């Protein structure tokens, strides 16, 4: 049940300090000429650039070897919907692309945004440091389903999760509090199990069956993007965005059906 995750810690940098094609959260994307800036399927508004991940940089921390080992993943979103693009070509062709004019209001300072009620749509560039951590699912229903004992009280099956949550709070007093994660289990805010979000067939979460778990486990976390003081990302109220993908699609390097959701406090 324990899964390794790739944790990314941000450090504010100027765009000039981050080489083209390297991993960053925020800033401007380094796109191949043929890539168009993605737009919202609901409003046709340009999506906000969230991050690019150079996969060669993170491959040594991918303990389960789930990600491609070459290429770049690009993540765009507006809260609970978004888009992922994958490029595995000649990186010398990449161009640091300015945001579409519709997003330029996001460059205003905090005082201007207060008076105009404009949201930040372009985020400061941050480089990342990378390390491996290990995650458990925050999912009481999972323990009940695997044990077949639906009589257990909620506070009993949550003991393990509460322990790890407390340890995380202790760590956060000493280091960066934001949890940007590639792979592993997501860190939910409201739901028991974020990875179940794309699965609509499950109707009785209080009596989850092993067949339901199998269906849900066809999906996994691809990328969790947290609110972060360094990137100035604040997903509504200290929330997180989650990019989820079917495991077989990930193995085929097919990122066309990534599911995006968000939770906040």
CSV table of C-alpha atoms in Angstrom, one decimal:
chain,number,residue,atom,x,y,z
A,1,UNK,CA,0.0,0.0,0.0
A,2,UNK,CA,2.9,2.4,0.5
A,3,UNK,CA,3.9,4.2,-2.7
A,4,UNK,CA,6.9,6.3,-3.5
A,5,UNK,CA,6.4,9.8,-4.7
A,6,UNK,CA,8.7,12.4,-6.2
A,7,UNK,CA,8.4,15.5,-4.1
A,8,UNK,CA,9.4,18.9,-5.6
A,9,UNK,CA,10.5,21.8,-3.5
A,10,UNK,CA,10.4,25.3,-5.1
A,11,UNK,CA,12.9,28.0,-5.0
A,12,UNK,CA,12.2,31.4,-6.6
A,13,UNK,CA,14.4,32.1,-9.6
A,14,UNK,CA,14.4,34.5,-12.5
A,15,UNK,CA,13.5,33.1,-15.9
A,16,UNK,CA,17.1,33.7,-17.0
A,17,UNK,CA,18.4,31.5,-14.3
A,18,UNK,CA,16.4,28.4,-15.4
A,19,UNK,CA,17.7,26.9,-18.7
A,20,UNK,CA,15.3,26.4,-21.5
A,21,UNK,CA,13.6,23.0,-21.3
A,22,UNK,CA,14.4,22.4,-17.6
A,23,UNK,CA,11.9,21.7,-14.8
A,24,UNK,CA,10.1,24.7,-13.4
A,25,UNK,CA,6.9,25.5,-11.6
A,26,UNK,CA,5.4,28.8,-12.7
A,27,UNK,CA,7.0,31.2,-15.1
A,28,UNK,CA,6.7,30.8,-18.9
A,29,UNK,CA,6.7,27.4,-20.7
A,30,UNK,CA,9.4,26.4,-23.1
A,31,UNK,CA,7.3,25.0,-26.0
A,32,UNK,CA,8.1,23.6,-29.4
A,33,UNK,CA,7.0,25.9,-32.2
A,34,UNK,CA,4.2,23.6,-33.3
A,35,UNK,CA,2.5,23.5,-29.9
A,36,UNK,CA,-0.4,25.9,-29.4
A,37,UNK,CA,-1.2,27.4,-26.0
A,38,UNK,CA,-4.1,25.3,-24.7
A,39,UNK,CA,-7.5,26.8,-23.9
A,40,UNK,CA,-10.3,25.9,-21.6
A,41,UNK,CA,-12.8,23.5,-23.1
A,42,UNK,CA,-15.6,25.4,-21.2
A,43,UNK,CA,-14.8,29.1,-21.8
A,44,UNK,CA,-12.1,29.0,-24.5
A,45,UNK,CA,-10.0,31.2,-22.2
A,46,UNK,CA,-6.2,30.4,-22.3
A,47,UNK,CA,-5.3,28.0,-19.5
A,48,UNK,CA,-2.8,29.1,-16.9
A,49,UNK,CA,0.7,27.6,-17.2
A,50,UNK,CA,1.4,25.6,-14.0
A,51,UNK,CA,4.6,23.6,-14.6
A,52,UNK,CA,6.9,21.8,-16.9
A,53,UNK,CA,8.8,18.7,-15.9
A,54,UNK,CA,11.9,17.6,-17.7
A,55,UNK,CA,11.6,13.8,-17.2
A,56,UNK,CA,15.4,13.1,-17.4
A,57,UNK,CA,15.7,15.3,-14.3
A,58,UNK,CA,13.3,13.2,-12.2
A,59,UNK,CA,13.9,9.7,-13.6
A,60,UNK,CA,16.3,8.7,-10.8
A,61,UNK,CA,13.6,9.4,-8.2
A,62,UNK,CA,10.9,7.4,-10.1
A,63,UNK,CA,11.3,4.3,-8.1
A,64,UNK,CA,8.5,2.4,-9.8
A,65,UNK,CA,9.6,3.5,-13.3
A,66,UNK,CA,6.2,4.7,-14.3
A,67,UNK,CA,7.1,7.9,-16.1
A,68,UNK,CA,8.8,8.2,-19.5
A,69,UNK,CA,12.5,8.7,-19.1
A,70,UNK,CA,12.9,11.4,-21.8
A,71,UNK,CA,10.8,14.3,-22.9
A,72,UNK,CA,8.9,17.1,-21.1
A,73,UNK,CA,5.5,17.2,-19.6
A,74,UNK,CA,3.6,20.5,-19.6
A,75,UNK,CA,0.8,21.2,-17.1
A,76,UNK,CA,-1.8,23.9,-17.7
A,77,UNK,CA,-5.0,24.5,-15.6
A,78,UNK,CA,-7.7,26.8,-14.4
A,79,UNK,CA,-8.6,25.4,-11.1
A,80,UNK,CA,-10.6,22.1,-11.7
A,81,UNK,CA,-9.9,21.7,-15.4
A,82,UNK,CA,-6.7,21.6,-17.3
A,83,UNK,CA,-4.5,20.0,-20.0
A,84,UNK,CA,-1.3,18.1,-20.2
A,85,UNK,CA,1.1,18.0,-23.2
A,86,UNK,CA,4.0,15.7,-23.8
A,87,UNK,CA,7.0,16.5,-26.0
A,88,UNK,CA,9.8,14.1,-26.7
A,89,UNK,CA,11.6,15.8,-29.6
A,90,UNK,CA,14.6,18.1,-30.3
A,91,UNK,CA,14.9,20.4,-27.3
A,92,UNK,CA,17.0,22.9,-29.3
A,93,UNK,CA,13.8,23.9,-31.0
A,94,UNK,CA,12.1,25.0,-27.8
A,95,UNK,CA,11.0,28.6,-27.4
A,96,UNK,CA,10.2,30.3,-24.1
A,97,UNK,CA,6.6,31.4,-24.9
A,98,UNK,CA,5.0,34.5,-23.5
A,99,UNK,CA,1.5,34.1,-22.1
A,100,UNK,CA,-1.4,35.1,-24.4
A,101,UNK,CA,-2.5,38.7,-24.1
A,102,UNK,CA,-5.7,37.5,-22.3
A,103,UNK,CA,-3.6,36.5,-19.3
A,104,UNK,CA,-1.4,39.5,-19.1
A,105,UNK,CA,-3.6,41.2,-16.5
A,106,UNK,CA,-2.2,38.5,-14.2
A,107,UNK,CA,1.1,40.4,-14.2
A,108,UNK,CA,-0.4,43.3,-12.2
A,109,UNK,CA,0.9,43.9,-8.6
A,110,UNK,CA,-1.1,42.8,-5.6
A,111,UNK,CA,-2.6,46.3,-5.0
A,112,UNK,CA,-3.9,46.6,-8.6
A,113,UNK,CA,-5.4,43.1,-8.4
A,114,UNK,CA,-7.3,44.0,-5.2
A,115,UNK,CA,-8.9,47.0,-6.8
A,116,UNK,CA,-9.6,45.3,-10.1
A,117,UNK,CA,-10.5,41.9,-8.5
A,118,UNK,CA,-8.2,40.2,-11.1
A,119,UNK,CA,-6.7,36.9,-10.3
A,120,UNK,CA,-3.0,36.1,-10.8
A,121,UNK,CA,-2.8,34.2,-14.1
A,122,UNK,CA,1.0,34.3,-14.6
A,123,UNK,CA,3.0,32.9,-11.7
A,124,UNK,CA,6.7,33.6,-10.7
A,125,UNK,CA,9.2,31.1,-12.0
A,126,UNK,CA,10.6,28.6,-9.6
A,127,UNK,CA,13.2,26.0,-10.0
A,128,UNK,CA,12.8,22.8,-8.0
A,129,UNK,CA,14.8,20.4,-5.8
A,130,UNK,CA,13.8,16.8,-6.0
A,131,UNK,CA,13.7,14.0,-3.5
A,132,UNK,CA,11.9,10.6,-2.9
A,133,UNK,CA,9.2,10.4,-0.2
A,134,UNK,CA,6.7,7.6,0.6
A,135,UNK,CA,2.9,8.0,0.8
A,136,UNK,CA,-0.1,6.1,2.1
A,137,UNK,CA,-3.7,6.5,0.9
A,138,UNK,CA,-5.8,8.7,3.1
A,139,UNK,CA,-8.7,6.4,2.6
A,140,UNK,CA,-10.7,4.8,5.5
A,141,UNK,CA,-13.0,3.0,3.1
A,142,UNK,CA,-10.0,1.1,1.7
A,143,UNK,CA,-9.1,-0.4,5.0
A,144,UNK,CA,-12.7,-1.4,5.5
A,145,UNK,CA,-13.0,-3.0,2.1
A,146,UNK,CA,-9.8,-5.0,2.3
A,147,UNK,CA,-10.6,-6.3,5.8
A,148,UNK,CA,-14.2,-6.9,5.0
A,149,UNK,CA,-15.1,-5.4,8.4
A,150,UNK,CA,-17.5,-2.6,7.9
A,151,UNK,CA,-18.2,-2.3,11.6
A,152,UNK,CA,-15.0,-0.5,12.4
A,153,UNK,CA,-15.4,3.0,13.7
A,154,UNK,CA,-14.0,5.8,11.5
A,155,UNK,CA,-11.5,6.9,14.2
A,156,UNK,CA,-10.0,3.4,14.3
A,157,UNK,CA,-9.2,3.1,10.6
A,158,UNK,CA,-7.9,6.6,10.6
A,159,UNK,CA,-5.2,6.0,13.2
A,160,UNK,CA,-2.5,5.3,10.6
A,161,UNK,CA,-3.4,8.3,8.5
A,162,UNK,CA,-3.5,10.6,11.5
A,163,UNK,CA,0.0,9.4,12.6
A,164,UNK,CA,1.5,10.3,9.2
A,165,UNK,CA,-0.4,13.5,9.1
A,166,UNK,CA,1.0,14.5,12.5
A,167,UNK,CA,4.5,13.7,11.2
A,168,UNK,CA,4.0,15.9,8.2
A,169,UNK,CA,3.0,18.8,10.5
A,170,UNK,CA,6.2,18.3,12.5
A,171,UNK,CA,8.2,18.4,9.3
A,172,UNK,CA,6.4,21.4,8.0
A,173,UNK,CA,7.7,23.4,11.0
A,174,UNK,CA,11.2,22.9,9.6
A,175,UNK,CA,10.8,23.0,5.9
A,176,UNK,CA,8.6,24.0,3.0
A,177,UNK,CA,5.0,23.3,3.6
A,178,UNK,CA,3.8,22.9,0.0
A,179,UNK,CA,3.4,19.4,-1.3
A,180,UNK,CA,4.1,19.2,-5.0
A,181,UNK,CA,4.1,15.5,-5.9
A,182,UNK,CA,4.7,13.4,-9.0
A,183,UNK,CA,3.1,9.9,-8.6
A,184,UNK,CA,2.4,8.3,-5.3
A,185,UNK,CA,-0.9,8.9,-3.4
A,186,UNK,CA,-2.4,12.4,-3.5
A,187,UNK,CA,-2.8,14.4,-0.4
A,188,UNK,CA,-6.5,15.1,-0.1
A,189,UNK,CA,-8.2,18.1,1.6
A,190,UNK,CA,-11.8,17.1,1.6
A,191,UNK,CA,-12.1,13.7,-0.1
A,192,UNK,CA,-11.0,10.3,1.2
A,193,UNK,CA,-9.3,9.4,-2.0
A,194,UNK,CA,-8.7,11.8,-4.9
A,195,UNK,CA,-7.8,9.0,-7.3
A,196,UNK,CA,-11.4,7.9,-7.2
A,197,UNK,CA,-12.6,11.2,-8.7
A,198,UNK,CA,-12.8,10.0,-12.4
A,199,UNK,CA,-14.7,6.8,-11.4
A,200,UNK,CA,-18.5,7.4,-11.4
A,201,UNK,CA,-19.7,3.7,-11.2
A,202,UNK,CA,-19.2,3.4,-7.4
A,203,UNK,CA,-22.4,4.3,-5.6
A,204,UNK,CA,-21.9,3.1,-2.0
A,205,UNK,CA,-18.7,4.5,-0.5
A,206,UNK,CA,-19.7,3.3,2.9
A,207,UNK,CA,-19.5,-0.3,1.7
A,208,UNK,CA,-16.8,-0.2,-0.9
A,209,UNK,CA,-16.2,-3.6,-2.6
A,210,UNK,CA,-12.9,-5.0,-3.8
A,211,UNK,CA,-14.3,-4.8,-7.4
A,212,UNK,CA,-14.7,-1.0,-6.8
A,213,UNK,CA,-11.1,-0.8,-5.6
A,214,UNK,CA,-9.9,-2.5,-8.8
A,215,UNK,CA,-11.8,0.0,-10.9
A,216,UNK,CA,-10.5,3.0,-9.0
A,217,UNK,CA,-6.9,1.6,-9.1
A,218,UNK,CA,-6.9,1.8,-12.8
A,219,UNK,CA,-6.2,5.5,-12.2
A,220,UNK,CA,-3.2,7.1,-10.4
A,221,UNK,CA,-1.9,10.5,-9.4
A,222,UNK,CA,0.3,12.0,-12.2
A,223,UNK,CA,0.9,15.4,-10.6
A,224,UNK,CA,-0.3,17.3,-7.5
A,225,UNK,CA,0.2,21.0,-7.5
A,226,UNK,CA,-0.1,22.8,-4.1
A,227,UNK,CA,-0.7,26.4,-3.1
A,228,UNK,CA,2.7,27.9,-2.6
A,229,UNK,CA,4.1,31.2,-1.4
A,230,UNK,CA,7.1,30.9,-3.7
A,231,UNK,CA,5.0,30.5,-6.9
A,232,UNK,CA,2.2,32.8,-5.6
A,233,UNK,CA,-0.2,30.0,-6.5
A,234,UNK,CA,-3.3,30.0,-4.2
A,235,UNK,CA,-5.9,27.5,-5.4
A,236,UNK,CA,-9.0,29.3,-4.0
A,237,UNK,CA,-8.2,28.9,-0.3
A,238,UNK,CA,-4.9,27.1,0.1
A,239,UNK,CA,-6.1,24.3,-2.1
A,240,UNK,CA,-4.4,21.8,-4.5
A,241,UNK,CA,-4.9,20.8,-8.1
A,242,UNK,CA,-4.6,17.1,-9.0
A,243,UNK,CA,-3.8,15.7,-12.4
A,244,UNK,CA,-4.9,12.0,-12.6
A,245,UNK,CA,-4.2,9.5,-15.4
A,246,UNK,CA,-5.1,5.9,-16.2
A,247,UNK,CA,-2.2,3.7,-15.5
A,248,UNK,CA,-2.3,1.9,-18.9
A,249,UNK,CA,-2.4,5.3,-20.7
A,250,UNK,CA,0.7,6.4,-18.7
A,251,UNK,CA,2.5,3.3,-19.7
A,252,UNK,CA,1.7,4.2,-23.4
A,253,UNK,CA,2.8,7.8,-22.9
A,254,UNK,CA,-0.7,8.9,-23.8
A,255,UNK,CA,-1.5,12.1,-21.9
A,256,UNK,CA,-4.6,13.0,-23.9
A,257,UNK,CA,-7.2,11.9,-21.3
A,258,UNK,CA,-5.8,13.3,-18.1
A,259,UNK,CA,-8.5,14.1,-15.5
A,260,UNK,CA,-8.0,17.3,-13.5
A,261,UNK,CA,-9.7,18.2,-10.2
A,262,UNK,CA,-9.2,20.5,-7.3
A,263,UNK,CA,-9.9,20.7,-3.6
A,264,UNK,CA,-9.5,23.5,-1.1
A,265,UNK,CA,-10.2,24.3,2.6
